């Protein structure tokens, strides 16, 4: 699933129900940190996640505990701080 030419500011709550989703590209968005933790943590089949340039500010979300199949994570061009969680 790729967000193309959409000014995405909130992750739809239905996104959490896509348990078989393997690739998600929501780069260049204006995401809310709470949306990341709430909706993306249940995407247990996710292999690729692109959040680059999504204006995420703060610590790297702790959603990655549940994303054990994640192989490709892109977080560039955000304002993240803190340590990289060991599950990444």
CSV table of N, CA and C in Angstrom, one decimal:
chain,number,residue,atom,x,y,z
A,1,UNK,N,0.9,-1.2,0.0
A,1,UNK,CA,0.0,0.0,0.0
A,1,UNK,C,0.9,1.2,0.0
A,2,UNK,N,0.6,2.1,-0.9
A,2,UNK,CA,1.4,3.3,-1.0
A,2,UNK,C,0.6,4.6,-1.0
A,3,UNK,N,1.0,5.5,-0.3
A,3,UNK,CA,0.3,6.8,-0.2
A,3,UNK,C,0.9,7.6,-1.3
A,4,UNK,N,0.2,8.0,-2.3
A,4,UNK,CA,0.7,8.8,-3.4
A,4,UNK,C,-0.1,10.1,-3.6
A,5,UNK,N,0.6,11.2,-3.6
A,5,UNK,CA,0.0,12.5,-3.8
A,5,UNK,C,-1.2,12.7,-2.8
A,6,UNK,N,-1.1,12.2,-1.6
A,6,UNK,CA,-2.1,12.5,-0.6
A,6,UNK,C,-1.5,13.2,0.5
A,7,UNK,N,-2.1,14.1,1.1
A,7,UNK,CA,-1.6,14.8,2.2
A,7,UNK,C,-2.0,14.1,3.5
A,8,UNK,N,-1.4,13.0,3.8
A,8,UNK,CA,-1.9,12.1,4.9
A,8,UNK,C,-1.4,12.7,6.2
A,9,UNK,N,-2.3,13.0,7.1
A,9,UNK,CA,-2.0,13.5,8.4
A,9,UNK,C,-2.3,12.6,9.5
A,10,UNK,N,-3.3,11.7,9.3
A,10,UNK,CA,-3.7,10.7,10.2
A,10,UNK,C,-3.8,9.3,9.6
A,11,UNK,N,-3.4,8.3,10.3
A,11,UNK,CA,-3.5,7.0,9.8
A,11,UNK,C,-4.9,6.5,10.0
A,12,UNK,N,-5.7,6.1,9.0
A,12,UNK,CA,-7.1,5.6,9.2
A,12,UNK,C,-7.1,4.4,10.2
A,13,UNK,N,-8.1,4.4,11.1
A,13,UNK,CA,-8.1,3.4,12.1
A,13,UNK,C,-8.3,2.0,11.5
A,14,UNK,N,-8.8,1.9,10.3
A,14,UNK,CA,-9.0,0.6,9.6
A,14,UNK,C,-7.7,0.0,9.2
A,15,UNK,N,-6.6,0.8,9.1
A,15,UNK,CA,-5.3,0.3,8.7
A,15,UNK,C,-4.9,-0.8,9.7
A,16,UNK,N,-5.2,-0.7,10.9
A,16,UNK,CA,-4.8,-1.7,11.9
A,16,UNK,C,-5.4,-3.1,11.6
A,17,UNK,N,-6.5,-3.1,10.8
A,17,UNK,CA,-7.1,-4.4,10.5
A,17,UNK,C,-6.5,-5.1,9.3
A,18,UNK,N,-5.5,-4.5,8.7
A,18,UNK,CA,-4.9,-5.1,7.5
A,18,UNK,C,-3.7,-6.0,7.9
A,19,UNK,N,-4.1,-7.1,8.6
A,19,UNK,CA,-3.1,-8.0,9.2
A,19,UNK,C,-2.1,-8.6,8.2
A,20,UNK,N,-2.6,-8.8,6.9
A,20,UNK,CA,-1.7,-9.4,5.9
A,20,UNK,C,-0.9,-8.4,5.1
A,21,UNK,N,-1.0,-7.1,5.4
A,21,UNK,CA,-0.3,-6.1,4.7
A,21,UNK,C,1.2,-6.3,4.8
A,22,UNK,N,2.0,-6.3,3.7
A,22,UNK,CA,3.4,-6.6,3.8
A,22,UNK,C,4.3,-5.4,3.5
A,23,UNK,N,3.7,-4.4,2.7
A,23,UNK,CA,4.5,-3.3,2.3
A,23,UNK,C,3.7,-2.0,2.5
A,24,UNK,N,4.2,-1.1,3.2
A,24,UNK,CA,3.5,0.2,3.5
A,24,UNK,C,4.4,1.3,3.3
A,25,UNK,N,4.1,2.2,2.4
A,25,UNK,CA,4.9,3.4,2.1
A,25,UNK,C,4.0,4.6,2.4
A,26,UNK,N,4.2,5.3,3.5
A,26,UNK,CA,3.5,6.5,3.8
A,26,UNK,C,4.5,7.6,4.1
A,27,UNK,N,5.6,7.6,3.2
A,27,UNK,CA,6.6,8.7,3.3
A,27,UNK,C,6.0,10.0,2.9
A,28,UNK,N,6.7,11.1,3.2
A,28,UNK,CA,6.2,12.4,2.8
A,28,UNK,C,4.8,12.8,3.4
A,29,UNK,N,4.6,12.3,4.6
A,29,UNK,CA,3.3,12.6,5.2
A,29,UNK,C,3.5,13.5,6.4
A,30,UNK,N,2.4,13.8,7.0
A,30,UNK,CA,2.5,14.6,8.3
A,30,UNK,C,1.8,13.8,9.4
A,31,UNK,N,2.5,12.8,9.8
A,31,UNK,CA,1.9,11.8,10.7
A,31,UNK,C,1.9,12.3,12.1
A,32,UNK,N,0.9,11.8,12.8
A,32,UNK,CA,0.8,12.1,14.3
A,32,UNK,C,1.5,10.9,15.0
A,33,UNK,N,2.4,11.2,15.9
A,33,UNK,CA,3.1,10.1,16.6
A,33,UNK,C,2.2,9.1,17.2
A,34,UNK,N,1.1,9.5,17.8
A,34,UNK,CA,0.1,8.6,18.4
A,34,UNK,C,-0.5,7.6,17.4
A,35,UNK,N,-0.7,8.1,16.2
A,35,UNK,CA,-1.2,7.2,15.1
A,35,UNK,C,-0.3,6.1,14.9
A,36,UNK,N,1.0,6.3,14.9
A,36,UNK,CA,2.0,5.3,14.6
A,36,UNK,C,1.9,4.2,15.6
A,37,UNK,N,1.8,4.5,16.9
A,37,UNK,CA,1.8,3.5,17.9
A,37,UNK,C,0.5,2.8,17.9
A,38,UNK,N,-0.6,3.5,17.7
A,38,UNK,CA,-1.9,2.9,17.8
A,38,UNK,C,-2.3,2.0,16.6
A,39,UNK,N,-1.9,2.4,15.4
A,39,UNK,CA,-2.4,1.7,14.2
A,39,UNK,C,-1.4,0.8,13.5
A,40,UNK,N,-0.1,1.1,13.6
A,40,UNK,CA,0.8,0.3,12.9
A,40,UNK,C,1.3,-0.9,13.6
A,41,UNK,N,1.2,-0.9,14.9
A,41,UNK,CA,1.7,-2.0,15.7
A,41,UNK,C,1.1,-3.3,15.5
A,42,UNK,N,-0.1,-3.3,14.9
A,42,UNK,CA,-0.9,-4.6,14.7
A,42,UNK,C,-0.6,-5.1,13.3
A,43,UNK,N,0.2,-4.5,12.5
A,43,UNK,CA,0.5,-5.0,11.2
A,43,UNK,C,1.6,-6.0,11.2
A,44,UNK,N,1.3,-7.2,11.7
A,44,UNK,CA,2.3,-8.2,12.0
A,44,UNK,C,2.9,-8.8,10.8
A,45,UNK,N,2.4,-8.7,9.6
A,45,UNK,CA,3.0,-9.3,8.4
A,45,UNK,C,3.9,-8.3,7.7
A,46,UNK,N,4.0,-7.1,8.2
A,46,UNK,CA,4.7,-6.0,7.5
A,46,UNK,C,6.2,-6.4,7.3
A,47,UNK,N,6.7,-6.3,6.1
A,47,UNK,CA,8.1,-6.6,5.7
A,47,UNK,C,8.8,-5.3,5.4
A,48,UNK,N,8.1,-4.3,4.8
A,48,UNK,CA,8.7,-3.0,4.4
A,48,UNK,C,7.8,-1.9,4.9
A,49,UNK,N,8.5,-0.9,5.6
A,49,UNK,CA,7.8,0.2,6.1
A,49,UNK,C,8.6,1.5,5.8
A,50,UNK,N,8.0,2.4,5.1
A,50,UNK,CA,8.7,3.6,4.7
A,50,UNK,C,8.0,4.8,5.4
A,51,UNK,N,8.6,5.4,6.4
A,51,UNK,CA,8.1,6.6,7.1
A,51,UNK,C,9.0,7.8,6.8
A,52,UNK,N,9.8,7.7,5.9
A,52,UNK,CA,10.8,8.8,5.6
A,52,UNK,C,10.0,10.1,5.3
A,53,UNK,N,10.6,11.2,5.8
A,53,UNK,CA,10.1,12.5,5.6
A,53,UNK,C,8.6,12.6,6.0
A,54,UNK,N,8.3,12.1,7.1
A,54,UNK,CA,6.9,12.1,7.6
A,54,UNK,C,6.7,13.0,8.7
A,55,UNK,N,7.6,13.8,9.0
A,55,UNK,CA,7.5,14.8,10.1
A,55,UNK,C,7.2,14.2,11.5
A,56,UNK,N,7.8,13.0,11.7
A,56,UNK,CA,7.6,12.3,13.0
A,56,UNK,C,8.7,12.9,13.9
A,57,UNK,N,8.2,13.3,15.1
A,57,UNK,CA,9.1,14.0,16.1
A,57,UNK,C,9.1,13.2,17.3
A,58,UNK,N,10.3,13.0,17.9
A,58,UNK,CA,10.4,12.4,19.2
A,58,UNK,C,11.2,11.1,19.2
A,59,UNK,N,10.9,10.2,20.1
A,59,UNK,CA,11.6,8.9,20.2
A,59,UNK,C,11.1,8.0,19.1
A,60,UNK,N,11.9,7.0,18.7
A,60,UNK,CA,11.4,6.0,17.7
A,60,UNK,C,10.3,5.2,18.4
A,61,UNK,N,9.2,5.1,17.7
A,61,UNK,CA,8.0,4.5,18.4
A,61,UNK,C,8.3,3.0,18.8
A,62,UNK,N,7.7,2.6,19.8
A,62,UNK,CA,7.9,1.2,20.3
A,62,UNK,C,7.0,0.2,19.6
A,63,UNK,N,6.6,0.5,18.4
A,63,UNK,CA,5.7,-0.4,17.7
A,63,UNK,C,6.4,-1.6,17.1
A,64,UNK,N,7.7,-1.6,17.1
A,64,UNK,CA,8.4,-2.6,16.4
A,64,UNK,C,8.5,-3.9,17.1
A,65,UNK,N,8.1,-4.0,18.3
A,65,UNK,CA,8.0,-5.2,19.1
A,65,UNK,C,7.2,-6.3,18.3
A,66,UNK,N,6.1,-5.8,17.8
A,66,UNK,CA,5.1,-6.7,17.1
A,66,UNK,C,5.4,-6.9,15.6
A,67,UNK,N,6.4,-6.2,15.1
A,67,UNK,CA,6.7,-6.3,13.6
A,67,UNK,C,7.9,-7.2,13.4
A,68,UNK,N,7.8,-8.4,13.8
A,68,UNK,CA,8.9,-9.3,13.7
A,68,UNK,C,9.3,-9.7,12.3
A,69,UNK,N,8.5,-9.5,11.3
A,69,UNK,CA,8.8,-9.8,9.9
A,69,UNK,C,9.5,-8.6,9.2
A,70,UNK,N,9.6,-7.5,9.9
A,70,UNK,CA,10.1,-6.2,9.2
A,70,UNK,C,11.5,-6.4,8.8
A,71,UNK,N,11.8,-6.2,7.5
A,71,UNK,CA,13.1,-6.3,6.9
A,71,UNK,C,13.7,-5.0,6.5
A,72,UNK,N,12.8,-4.1,6.1
A,72,UNK,CA,13.2,-2.8,5.5
A,72,UNK,C,12.5,-1.7,6.2
A,73,UNK,N,13.2,-0.8,6.9
A,73,UNK,CA,12.6,0.3,7.7
A,73,UNK,C,13.3,1.5,7.3
A,74,UNK,N,12.5,2.5,6.8
A,74,UNK,CA,13.0,3.8,6.4
A,74,UNK,C,12.5,4.9,7.3
A,75,UNK,N,13.3,5.6,8.0
A,75,UNK,CA,13.0,6.6,8.9
A,75,UNK,C,13.7,7.9,8.7
A,76,UNK,N,14.3,8.1,7.5
A,76,UNK,CA,15.2,9.3,7.3
A,76,UNK,C,14.3,10.5,7.2
A,77,UNK,N,14.9,11.6,7.4
A,77,UNK,CA,14.3,13.0,7.3
A,77,UNK,C,13.2,13.2,8.3
A,78,UNK,N,13.3,12.6,9.5
A,78,UNK,CA,12.3,12.9,10.5
A,78,UNK,C,13.1,13.5,11.7
A,79,UNK,N,12.5,13.9,12.7
A,79,UNK,CA,13.2,14.5,13.9
A,79,UNK,C,13.1,13.5,15.0
A,80,UNK,N,13.9,12.5,14.9
A,80,UNK,CA,13.9,11.4,15.9
A,80,UNK,C,15.0,11.6,16.9
A,81,UNK,N,14.8,11.1,18.1
A,81,UNK,CA,15.9,11.2,19.1
A,81,UNK,C,15.8,10.0,20.0
A,82,UNK,N,16.8,9.8,20.8
A,82,UNK,CA,16.9,8.6,21.7
A,82,UNK,C,17.6,7.5,21.0
A,83,UNK,N,17.6,6.4,21.7
A,83,UNK,CA,18.3,5.2,21.2
A,83,UNK,C,17.5,4.4,20.3
A,84,UNK,N,18.1,3.7,19.4
A,84,UNK,CA,17.4,2.8,18.5
A,84,UNK,C,17.0,1.5,19.3
A,85,UNK,N,15.7,1.2,19.3
A,85,UNK,CA,15.2,0.1,20.1
A,85,UNK,C,15.9,-1.2,19.6
A,86,UNK,N,16.3,-2.1,20.5
A,86,UNK,CA,17.0,-3.3,20.1
A,86,UNK,C,16.2,-4.2,19.1
A,87,UNK,N,14.9,-4.2,19.2
A,87,UNK,CA,14.1,-5.0,18.3
A,87,UNK,C,14.2,-4.6,16.8
A,88,UNK,N,14.7,-3.4,16.6
A,88,UNK,CA,15.0,-2.9,15.2
A,88,UNK,C,16.3,-3.5,14.7
